[in-house]
PDB file of C-alpha atoms and ligand atoms in Angstrom:
ATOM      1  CA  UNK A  22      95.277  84.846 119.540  1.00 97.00           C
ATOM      2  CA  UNK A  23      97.950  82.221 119.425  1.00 98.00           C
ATOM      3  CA  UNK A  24     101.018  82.824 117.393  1.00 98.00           C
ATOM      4  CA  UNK A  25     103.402  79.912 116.044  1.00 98.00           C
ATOM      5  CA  UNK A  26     106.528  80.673 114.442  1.00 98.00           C
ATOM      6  CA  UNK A  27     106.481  78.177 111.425  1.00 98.00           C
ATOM      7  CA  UNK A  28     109.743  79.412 110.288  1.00 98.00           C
ATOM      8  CA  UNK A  29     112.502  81.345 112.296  1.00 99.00           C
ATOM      9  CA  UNK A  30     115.194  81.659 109.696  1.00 98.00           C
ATOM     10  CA  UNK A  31     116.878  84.445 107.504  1.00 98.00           C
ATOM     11  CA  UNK A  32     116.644  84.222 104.111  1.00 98.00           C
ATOM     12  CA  UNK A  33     118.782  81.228 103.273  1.00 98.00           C
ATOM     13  CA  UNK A  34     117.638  78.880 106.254  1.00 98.00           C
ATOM     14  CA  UNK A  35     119.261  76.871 108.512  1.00 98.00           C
ATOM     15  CA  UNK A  36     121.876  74.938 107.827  1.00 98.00           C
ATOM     16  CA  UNK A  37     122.391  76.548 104.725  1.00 98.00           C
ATOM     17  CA  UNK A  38     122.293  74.514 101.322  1.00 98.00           C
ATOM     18  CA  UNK A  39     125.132  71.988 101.101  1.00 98.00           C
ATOM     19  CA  UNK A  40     124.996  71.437 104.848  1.00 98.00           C
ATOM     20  CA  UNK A  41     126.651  74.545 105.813  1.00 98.00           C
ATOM     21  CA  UNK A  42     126.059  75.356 109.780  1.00 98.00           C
ATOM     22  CA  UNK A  43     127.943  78.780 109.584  1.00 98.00           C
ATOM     23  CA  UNK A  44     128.254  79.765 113.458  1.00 97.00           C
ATOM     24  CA  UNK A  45     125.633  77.077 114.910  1.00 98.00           C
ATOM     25  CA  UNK A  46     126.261  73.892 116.936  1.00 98.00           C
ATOM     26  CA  UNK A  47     124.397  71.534 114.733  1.00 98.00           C
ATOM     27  CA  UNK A  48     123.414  68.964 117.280  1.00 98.00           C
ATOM     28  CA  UNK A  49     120.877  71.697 118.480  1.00 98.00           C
ATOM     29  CA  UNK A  50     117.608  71.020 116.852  1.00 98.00           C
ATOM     30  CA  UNK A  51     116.926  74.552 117.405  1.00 98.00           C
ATOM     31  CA  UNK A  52     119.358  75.721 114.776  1.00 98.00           C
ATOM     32  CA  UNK A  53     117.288  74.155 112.724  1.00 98.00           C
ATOM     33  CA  UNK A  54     115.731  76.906 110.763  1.00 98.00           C
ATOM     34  CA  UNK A  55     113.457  77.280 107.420  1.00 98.00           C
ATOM     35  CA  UNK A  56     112.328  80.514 105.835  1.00 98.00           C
ATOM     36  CA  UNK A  57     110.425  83.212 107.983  1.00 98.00           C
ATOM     37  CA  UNK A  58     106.606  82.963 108.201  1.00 98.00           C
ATOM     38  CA  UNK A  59     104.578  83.606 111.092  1.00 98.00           C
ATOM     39  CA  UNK A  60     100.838  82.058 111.935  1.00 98.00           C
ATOM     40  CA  UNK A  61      98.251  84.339 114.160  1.00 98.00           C
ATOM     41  CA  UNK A  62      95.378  81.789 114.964  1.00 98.00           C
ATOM     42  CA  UNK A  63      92.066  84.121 115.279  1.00 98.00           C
ATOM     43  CA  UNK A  64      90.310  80.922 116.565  1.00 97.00           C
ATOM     44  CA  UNK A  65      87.787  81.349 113.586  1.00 97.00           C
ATOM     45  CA  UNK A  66      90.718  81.757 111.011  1.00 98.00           C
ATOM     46  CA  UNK A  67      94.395  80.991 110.462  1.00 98.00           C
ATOM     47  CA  UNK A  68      96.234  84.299 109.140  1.00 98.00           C
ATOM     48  CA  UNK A  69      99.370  83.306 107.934  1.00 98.00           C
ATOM     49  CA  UNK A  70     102.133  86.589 107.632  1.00 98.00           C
ATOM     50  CA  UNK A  71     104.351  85.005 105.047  1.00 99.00           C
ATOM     51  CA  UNK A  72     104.860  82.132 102.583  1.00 98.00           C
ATOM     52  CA  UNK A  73     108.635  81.778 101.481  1.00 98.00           C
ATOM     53  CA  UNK A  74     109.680  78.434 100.020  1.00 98.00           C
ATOM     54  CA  UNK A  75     109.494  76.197 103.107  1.00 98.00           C
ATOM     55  CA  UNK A  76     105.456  77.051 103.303  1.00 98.00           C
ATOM     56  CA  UNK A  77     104.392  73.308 101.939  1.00 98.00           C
ATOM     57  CA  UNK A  78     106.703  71.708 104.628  1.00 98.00           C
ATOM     58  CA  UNK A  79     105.542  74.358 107.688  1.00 98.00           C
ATOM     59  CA  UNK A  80     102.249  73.390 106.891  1.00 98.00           C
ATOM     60  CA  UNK A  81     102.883  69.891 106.419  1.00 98.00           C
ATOM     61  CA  UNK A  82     105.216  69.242 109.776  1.00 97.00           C
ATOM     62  CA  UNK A  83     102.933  71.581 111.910  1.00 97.00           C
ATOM     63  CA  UNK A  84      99.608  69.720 110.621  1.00 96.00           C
ATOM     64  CA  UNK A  85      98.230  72.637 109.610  1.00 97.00           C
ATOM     65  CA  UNK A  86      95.188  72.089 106.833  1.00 95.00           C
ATOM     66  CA  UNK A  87      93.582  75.338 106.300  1.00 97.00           C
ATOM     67  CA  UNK A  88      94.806  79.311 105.881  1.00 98.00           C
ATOM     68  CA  UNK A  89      92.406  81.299 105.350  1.00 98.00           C
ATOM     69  CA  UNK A  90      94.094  84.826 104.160  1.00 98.00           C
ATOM     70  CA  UNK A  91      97.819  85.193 103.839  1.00 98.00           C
ATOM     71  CA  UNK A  92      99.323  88.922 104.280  1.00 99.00           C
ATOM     72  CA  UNK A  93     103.072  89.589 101.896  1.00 99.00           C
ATOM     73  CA  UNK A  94     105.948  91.486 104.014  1.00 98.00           C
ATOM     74  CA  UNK A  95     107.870  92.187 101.055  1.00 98.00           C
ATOM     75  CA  UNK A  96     108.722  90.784  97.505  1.00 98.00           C
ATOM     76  CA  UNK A  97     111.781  88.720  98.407  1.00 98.00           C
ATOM     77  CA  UNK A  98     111.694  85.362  97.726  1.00 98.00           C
ATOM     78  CA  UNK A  99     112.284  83.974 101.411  1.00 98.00           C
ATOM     79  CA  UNK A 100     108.598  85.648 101.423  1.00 98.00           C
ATOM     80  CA  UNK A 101     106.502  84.870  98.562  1.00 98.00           C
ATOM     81  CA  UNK A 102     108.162  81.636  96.896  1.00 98.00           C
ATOM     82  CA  UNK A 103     105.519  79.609  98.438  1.00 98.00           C
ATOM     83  CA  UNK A 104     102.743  81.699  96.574  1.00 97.00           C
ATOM     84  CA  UNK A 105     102.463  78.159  94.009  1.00 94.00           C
ATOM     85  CA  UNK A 106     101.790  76.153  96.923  1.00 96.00           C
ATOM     86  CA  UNK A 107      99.258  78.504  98.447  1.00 96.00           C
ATOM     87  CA  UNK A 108      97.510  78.223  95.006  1.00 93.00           C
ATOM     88  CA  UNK A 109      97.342  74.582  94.936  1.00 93.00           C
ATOM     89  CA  UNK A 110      95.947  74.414  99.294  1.00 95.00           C
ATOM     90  CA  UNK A 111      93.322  76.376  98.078  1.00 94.00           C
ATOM     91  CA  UNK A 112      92.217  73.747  96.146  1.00 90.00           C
ATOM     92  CA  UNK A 113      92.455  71.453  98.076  1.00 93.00           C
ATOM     93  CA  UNK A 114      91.312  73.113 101.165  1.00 93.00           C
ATOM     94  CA  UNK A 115      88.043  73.951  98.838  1.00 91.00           C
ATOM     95  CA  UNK A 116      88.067  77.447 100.331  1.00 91.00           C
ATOM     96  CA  UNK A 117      89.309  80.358  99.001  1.00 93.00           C
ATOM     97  CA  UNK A 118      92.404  82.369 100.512  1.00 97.00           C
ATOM     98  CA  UNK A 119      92.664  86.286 100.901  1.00 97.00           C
ATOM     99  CA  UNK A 120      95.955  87.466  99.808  1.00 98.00           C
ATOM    100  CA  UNK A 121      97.542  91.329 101.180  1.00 98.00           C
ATOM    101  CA  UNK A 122     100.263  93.259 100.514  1.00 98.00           C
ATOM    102  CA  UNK A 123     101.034  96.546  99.552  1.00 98.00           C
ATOM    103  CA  UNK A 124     100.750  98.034  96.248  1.00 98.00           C
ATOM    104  CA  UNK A 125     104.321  98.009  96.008  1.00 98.00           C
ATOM    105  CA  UNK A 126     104.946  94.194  97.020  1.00 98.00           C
ATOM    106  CA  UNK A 127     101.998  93.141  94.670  1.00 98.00           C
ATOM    107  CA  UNK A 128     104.028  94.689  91.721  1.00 98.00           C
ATOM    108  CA  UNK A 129     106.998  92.281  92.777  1.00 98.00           C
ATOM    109  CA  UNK A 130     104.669  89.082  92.782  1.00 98.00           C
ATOM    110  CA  UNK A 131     103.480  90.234  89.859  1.00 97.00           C
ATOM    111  CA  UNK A 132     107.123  90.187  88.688  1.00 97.00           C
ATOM    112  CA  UNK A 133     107.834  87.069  89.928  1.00 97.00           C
ATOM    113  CA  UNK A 134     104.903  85.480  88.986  1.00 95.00           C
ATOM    114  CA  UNK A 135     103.733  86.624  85.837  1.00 92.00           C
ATOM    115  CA  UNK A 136     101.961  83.865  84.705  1.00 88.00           C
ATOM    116  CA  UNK A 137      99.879  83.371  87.794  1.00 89.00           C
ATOM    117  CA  UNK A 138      98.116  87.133  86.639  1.00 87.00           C
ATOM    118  CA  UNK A 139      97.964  86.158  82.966  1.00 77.00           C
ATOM    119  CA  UNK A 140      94.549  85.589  82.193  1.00 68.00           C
ATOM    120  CA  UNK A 141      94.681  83.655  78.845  1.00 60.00           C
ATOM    121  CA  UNK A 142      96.444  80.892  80.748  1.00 50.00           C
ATOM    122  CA  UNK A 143      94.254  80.602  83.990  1.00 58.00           C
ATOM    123  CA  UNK A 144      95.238  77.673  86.430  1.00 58.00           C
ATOM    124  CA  UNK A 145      93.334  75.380  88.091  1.00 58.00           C
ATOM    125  CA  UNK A 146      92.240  77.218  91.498  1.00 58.00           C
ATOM    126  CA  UNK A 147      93.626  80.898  90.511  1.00 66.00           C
ATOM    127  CA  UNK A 148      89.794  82.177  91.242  1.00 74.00           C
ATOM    128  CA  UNK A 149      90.289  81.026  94.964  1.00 86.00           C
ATOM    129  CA  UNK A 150      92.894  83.736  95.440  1.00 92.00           C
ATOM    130  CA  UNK A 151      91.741  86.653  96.190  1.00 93.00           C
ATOM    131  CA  UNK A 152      93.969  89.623  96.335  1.00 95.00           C
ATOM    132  CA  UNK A 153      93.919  92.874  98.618  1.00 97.00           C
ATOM    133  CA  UNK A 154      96.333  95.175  97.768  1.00 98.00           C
ATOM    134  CA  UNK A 155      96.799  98.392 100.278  1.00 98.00           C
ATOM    135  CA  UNK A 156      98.813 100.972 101.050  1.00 98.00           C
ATOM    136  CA  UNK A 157     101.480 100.949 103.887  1.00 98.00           C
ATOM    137  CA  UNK A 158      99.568 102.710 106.964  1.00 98.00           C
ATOM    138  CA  UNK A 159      96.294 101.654 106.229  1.00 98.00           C
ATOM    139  CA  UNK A 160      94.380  99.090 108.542  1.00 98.00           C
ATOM    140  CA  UNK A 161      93.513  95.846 107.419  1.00 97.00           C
ATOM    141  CA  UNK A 162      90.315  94.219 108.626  1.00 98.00           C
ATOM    142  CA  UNK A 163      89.880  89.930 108.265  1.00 98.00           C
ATOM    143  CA  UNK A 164      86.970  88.502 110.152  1.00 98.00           C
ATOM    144  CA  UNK A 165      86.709  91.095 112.470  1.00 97.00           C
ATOM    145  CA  UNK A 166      89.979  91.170 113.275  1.00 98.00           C
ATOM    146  CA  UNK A 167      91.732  94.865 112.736  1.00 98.00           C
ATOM    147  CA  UNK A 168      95.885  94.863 112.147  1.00 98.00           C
ATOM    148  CA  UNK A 169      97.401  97.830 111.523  1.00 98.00           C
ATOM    149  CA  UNK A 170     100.050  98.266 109.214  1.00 98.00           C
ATOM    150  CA  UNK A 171     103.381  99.862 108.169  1.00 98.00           C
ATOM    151  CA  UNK A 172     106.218 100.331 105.973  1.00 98.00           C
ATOM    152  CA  UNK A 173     110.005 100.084 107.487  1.00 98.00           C
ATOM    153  CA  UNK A 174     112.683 100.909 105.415  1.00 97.00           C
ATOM    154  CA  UNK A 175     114.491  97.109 104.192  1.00 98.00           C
ATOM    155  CA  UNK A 176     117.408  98.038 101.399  1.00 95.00           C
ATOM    156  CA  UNK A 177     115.480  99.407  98.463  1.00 95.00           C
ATOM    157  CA  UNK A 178     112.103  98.731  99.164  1.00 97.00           C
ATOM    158  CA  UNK A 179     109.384  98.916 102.264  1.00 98.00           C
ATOM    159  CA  UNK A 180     108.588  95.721 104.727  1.00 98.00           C
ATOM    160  CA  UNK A 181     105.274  95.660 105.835  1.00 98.00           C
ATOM    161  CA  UNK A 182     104.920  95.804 109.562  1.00 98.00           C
ATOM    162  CA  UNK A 183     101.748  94.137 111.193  1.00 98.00           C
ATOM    163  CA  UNK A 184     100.526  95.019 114.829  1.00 98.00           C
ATOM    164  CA  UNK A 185      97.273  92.974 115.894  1.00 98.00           C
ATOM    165  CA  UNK A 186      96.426  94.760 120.056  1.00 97.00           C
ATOM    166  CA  UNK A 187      99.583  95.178 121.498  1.00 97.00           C
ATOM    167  CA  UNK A 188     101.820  93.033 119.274  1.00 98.00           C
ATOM    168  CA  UNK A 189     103.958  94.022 116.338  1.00 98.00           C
ATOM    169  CA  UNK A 190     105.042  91.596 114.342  1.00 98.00           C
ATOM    170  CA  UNK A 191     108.471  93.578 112.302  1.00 98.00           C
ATOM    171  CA  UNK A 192     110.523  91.716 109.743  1.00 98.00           C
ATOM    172  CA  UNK A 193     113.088  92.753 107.380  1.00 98.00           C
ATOM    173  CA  UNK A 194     113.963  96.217 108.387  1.00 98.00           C
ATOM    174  CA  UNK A 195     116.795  98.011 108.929  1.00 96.00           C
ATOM    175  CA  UNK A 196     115.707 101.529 109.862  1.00 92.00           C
ATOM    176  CA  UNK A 197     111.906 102.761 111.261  1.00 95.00           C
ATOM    177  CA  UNK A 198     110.913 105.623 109.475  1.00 95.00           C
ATOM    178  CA  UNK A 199     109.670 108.643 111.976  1.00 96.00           C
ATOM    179  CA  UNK A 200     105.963 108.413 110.936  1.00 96.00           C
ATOM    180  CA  UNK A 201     106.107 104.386 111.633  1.00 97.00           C
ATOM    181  CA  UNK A 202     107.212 105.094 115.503  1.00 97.00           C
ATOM    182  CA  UNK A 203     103.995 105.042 116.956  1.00 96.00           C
ATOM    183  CA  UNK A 204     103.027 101.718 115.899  1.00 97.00           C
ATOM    184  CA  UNK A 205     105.899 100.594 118.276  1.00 97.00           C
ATOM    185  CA  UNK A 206     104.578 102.513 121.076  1.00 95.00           C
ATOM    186  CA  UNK A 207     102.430 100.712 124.402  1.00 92.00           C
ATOM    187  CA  UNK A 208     103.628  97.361 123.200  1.00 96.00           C
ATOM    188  CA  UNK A 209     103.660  94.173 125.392  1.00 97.00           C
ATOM    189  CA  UNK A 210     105.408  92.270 122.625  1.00 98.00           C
ATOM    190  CA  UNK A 211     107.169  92.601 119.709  1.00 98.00           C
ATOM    191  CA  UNK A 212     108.264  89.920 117.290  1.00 98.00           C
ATOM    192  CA  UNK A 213     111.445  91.454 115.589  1.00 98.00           C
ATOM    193  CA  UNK A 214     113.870  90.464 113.229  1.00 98.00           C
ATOM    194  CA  UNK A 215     117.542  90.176 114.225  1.00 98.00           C
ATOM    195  CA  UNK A 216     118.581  88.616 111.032  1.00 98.00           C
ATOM    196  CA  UNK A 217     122.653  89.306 112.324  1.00 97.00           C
ATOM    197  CA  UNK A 218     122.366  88.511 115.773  1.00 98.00           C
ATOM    198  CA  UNK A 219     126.215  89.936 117.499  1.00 98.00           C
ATOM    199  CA  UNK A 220     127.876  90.050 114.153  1.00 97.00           C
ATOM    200  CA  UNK A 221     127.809  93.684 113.550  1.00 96.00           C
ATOM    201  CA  UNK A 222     130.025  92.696 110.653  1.00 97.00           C
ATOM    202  CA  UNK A 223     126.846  92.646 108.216  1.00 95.00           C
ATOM    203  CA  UNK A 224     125.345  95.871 109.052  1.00 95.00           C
ATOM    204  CA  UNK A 225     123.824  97.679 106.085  1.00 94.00           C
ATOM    205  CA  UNK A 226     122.364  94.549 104.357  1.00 95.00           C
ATOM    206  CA  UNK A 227     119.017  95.971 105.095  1.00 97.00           C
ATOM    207  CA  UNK A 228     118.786  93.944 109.116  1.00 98.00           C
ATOM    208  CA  UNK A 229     119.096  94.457 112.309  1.00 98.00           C
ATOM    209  CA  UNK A 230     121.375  92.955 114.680  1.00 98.00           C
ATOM    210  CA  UNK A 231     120.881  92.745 118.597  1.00 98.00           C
ATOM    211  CA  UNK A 232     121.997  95.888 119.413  1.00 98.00           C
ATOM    212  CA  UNK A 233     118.995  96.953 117.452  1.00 97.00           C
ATOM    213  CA  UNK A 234     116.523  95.393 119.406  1.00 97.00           C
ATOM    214  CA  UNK A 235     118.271  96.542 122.609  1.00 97.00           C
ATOM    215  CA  UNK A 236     118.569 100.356 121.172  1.00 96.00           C
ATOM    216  CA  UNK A 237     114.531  99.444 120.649  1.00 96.00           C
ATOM    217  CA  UNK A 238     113.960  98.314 124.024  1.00 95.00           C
ATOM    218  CA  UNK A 239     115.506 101.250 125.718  1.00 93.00           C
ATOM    219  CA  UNK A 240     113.734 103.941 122.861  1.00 94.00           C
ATOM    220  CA  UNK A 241     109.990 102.809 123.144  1.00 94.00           C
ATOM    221  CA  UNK A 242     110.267 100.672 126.148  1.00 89.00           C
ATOM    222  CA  UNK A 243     108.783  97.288 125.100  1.00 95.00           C
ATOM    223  CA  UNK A 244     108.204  94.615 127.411  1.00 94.00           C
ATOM    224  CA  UNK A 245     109.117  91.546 125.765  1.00 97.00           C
ATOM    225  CA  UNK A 246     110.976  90.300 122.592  1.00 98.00           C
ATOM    226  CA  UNK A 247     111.283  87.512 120.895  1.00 98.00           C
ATOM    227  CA  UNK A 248     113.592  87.756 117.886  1.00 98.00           C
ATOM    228  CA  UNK A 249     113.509  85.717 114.423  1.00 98.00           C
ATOM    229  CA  UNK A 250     114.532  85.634 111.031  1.00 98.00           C
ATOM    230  CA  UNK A 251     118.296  84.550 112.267  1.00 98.00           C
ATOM    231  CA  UNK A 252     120.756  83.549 109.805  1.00 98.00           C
ATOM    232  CA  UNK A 253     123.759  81.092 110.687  1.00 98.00           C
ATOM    233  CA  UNK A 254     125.768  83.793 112.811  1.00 97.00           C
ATOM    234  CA  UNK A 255     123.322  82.816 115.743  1.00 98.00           C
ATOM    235  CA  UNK A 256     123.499  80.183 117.900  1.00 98.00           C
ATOM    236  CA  UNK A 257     120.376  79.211 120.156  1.00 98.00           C
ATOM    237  CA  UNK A 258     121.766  78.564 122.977  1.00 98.00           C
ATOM    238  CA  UNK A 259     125.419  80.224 122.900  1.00 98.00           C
ATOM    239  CA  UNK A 260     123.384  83.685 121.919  1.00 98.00           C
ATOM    240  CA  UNK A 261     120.232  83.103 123.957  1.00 98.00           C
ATOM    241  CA  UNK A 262     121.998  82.823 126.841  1.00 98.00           C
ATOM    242  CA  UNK A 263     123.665  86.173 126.378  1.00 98.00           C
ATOM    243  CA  UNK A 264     120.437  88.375 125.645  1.00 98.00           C
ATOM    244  CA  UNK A 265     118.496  90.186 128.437  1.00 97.00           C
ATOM    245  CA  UNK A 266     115.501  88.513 130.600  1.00 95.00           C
ATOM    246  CA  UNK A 267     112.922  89.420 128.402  1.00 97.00           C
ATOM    247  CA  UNK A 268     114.414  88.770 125.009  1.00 98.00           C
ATOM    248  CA  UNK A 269     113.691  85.125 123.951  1.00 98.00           C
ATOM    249  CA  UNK A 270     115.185  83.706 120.464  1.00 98.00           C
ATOM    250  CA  UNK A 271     112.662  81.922 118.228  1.00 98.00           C
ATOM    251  CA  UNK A 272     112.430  78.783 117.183  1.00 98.00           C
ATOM    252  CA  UNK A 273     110.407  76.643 114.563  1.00 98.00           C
ATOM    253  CA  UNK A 274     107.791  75.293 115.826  1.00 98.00           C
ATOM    254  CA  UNK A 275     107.462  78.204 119.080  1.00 98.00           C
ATOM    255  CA  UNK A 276     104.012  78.991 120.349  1.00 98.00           C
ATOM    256  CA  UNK A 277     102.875  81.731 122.457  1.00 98.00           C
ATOM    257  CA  UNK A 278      99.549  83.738 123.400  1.00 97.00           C
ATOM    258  CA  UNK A 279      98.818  87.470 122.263  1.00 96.00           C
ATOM    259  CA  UNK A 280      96.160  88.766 124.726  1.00 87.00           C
ATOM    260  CA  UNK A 281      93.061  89.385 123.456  1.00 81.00           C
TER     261      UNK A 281
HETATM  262 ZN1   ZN B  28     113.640  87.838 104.673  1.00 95.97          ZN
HETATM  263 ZN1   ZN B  29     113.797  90.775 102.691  1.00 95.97          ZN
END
C-alpha cells in the first residue's frame, strides 16, 4: 500500500492566511503546508483519510482523479470542509464514494452540513455518497482491505485512529485512552500528529508535541515515525534536523510504502 501525505499541516495551514510564516523559513518549499489528509493507495482503490478545505487543490496538484471511499477523523473543519467538493468528484468521477466516520463525527457533518442530509432539497450527485457510520473500535472492511479503528481523546470529542497491518495512522489527539493502547502495539510505523512540534507552550489544545512522540517511542517501542499535522512553530529543516534517526517530518506531497 502506498501512502502520500496530500496535506501535512495543522489546522490553519502553512503560511497562515495573510502570509503569516509564524516560526518557518519561508524560502523552504517544505513549509509549505495545506490542511491534513492522508491517501492509502490499495492498488484497486484510493482511500482517502480526510478531506479539510485544501481537498480540491490536493487532488488537483497531485493528479489524482478518482477516491473511491473517504474515512472522517473528526468533525473539525481542517477535516471535513472539503465534504462539497467530494460531492461534486463523485460526479464527475461517475462512481460513487463510501464515506466513514463514527457515529459521533457523522452528527458533526450533519451539523455542519445540514442541507447536504435534507431530503426535500436533494443535490445533484448526493445518491453517490454513501455513508458508513461506526463505532470507535470496530473494524472497517473496503475492498478487502480490513483497518482497524479507534477513538483518542482530542479536546471534547474522539479522533478516529486508523491502523491498516502494521501502520497507524493517529491525528488529532492529545491523550490515548488505556483500551486504545494495543492498537499501538507491534508497529513498524506510525504516522502521528505533532501539531506543536518543541513549543511546549501550547500544550492542552488537544495535540501533541515532540516529546509526545518520543514518550511514544520509548512506551510501545515503534520503529519509525513520521510526524504531520504541524502548525507554524515547526520548521522542516531547523526541527528535522533535531529529531531522532527514525523520526522523519512530513511533507506535502511525501510518499512511502506500507508493507503488505
Ligand atoms: Zn486537525
Ligand atoms: Zn481537530
Amino acid at each position: 500500500m502506498i501512502v502520500t501525505i496530500l496535506g501535512s499541516g495543522s489546522a490553519y495551514g502553512a503560511p497562515q492566511a495573510g502570509n503569516y510564516f509564524g516560526q518557518t523559513d519561508r524560502s523552504e518549499p517544505k513549509n509549505y503546508r495545506t490542511r491534513s489528509s492522508v491517501l492509502f493507495d490499495f492498488g484497486d482503490c484510493n482511500f482517502l483519510i480526510d478531506a479539510g478545505p485544501d481537498f480540491r487543490t490536493q487532488l488537483n496538484t497531485n493528479n489524482v482523479s478518482k477516491i473511491d471511499a473517504v474515512l472522517f477523523t473528526h468533525a473539525h473543519a481542517d477535516h471535513i470542509n472539503g465534504l462539497p467538493d467530494i460531492q461534486r468528484l463523485a460526479s464527475n468521477q461517475k462512481h460513487p464514494i463510501d464515506l466513514f466516520c463514527s457515529k459521533e463525527t457523522f452528527e458533526g457533518i450533519k451539523l455542519c452540513y445540514f442541507y447536504m442530509f435534507n431530503n426535500n432539497n436533494q443535490e445533484r450527485g448526493l445518491e453517490s455518497l454513501r455513508w458508513h457510520v461506526f463505532e470507535n473500535g470496530d473494524n472497517i472492511e473496503f475492498n478487502g482491505h480490513v483497518l482497524a479503528t479507534t477513538g483518542l481523546v482530542h479536546r471534547n470529542m474522539l479522533s478516529t485512529a486508523v491502523r491498516y497491518k502494521n501502520f497507524l495512522f493517529a491525528t488529532d489527539f492529545e491523550e490515548i485512552p488505556e483500551m486504545s493502547v494495543p492498537l499501538f502495539k507491534n508497529l513498524d510505523c506510525i504516522l502521528m500528529e505533532t501539531n506543536n512540534g518543541f513549543n511546549t507552550t501550547r500544550r492542552g489544545n488537544g495535540h501533541n508535541d515532540f516529546y509526545a512522540a518520543l514518550n511514544i517511542r520509548d512506551r510501545l517501542n515503534i520503529k519509525k515515525f513520521v510526524l504531520t499535522h504541524l502548525n507554524i512553530d515547526v520548521d522542516y529543516c531547523r526541527d528535522g534536523k533535531k529529531l531522532p534517526e527514525n523520526f522523519e517530518l512530513a511533507y506535502d506531497g511525501m510518499k512511502f510504502d506500507v508493507d503488505e
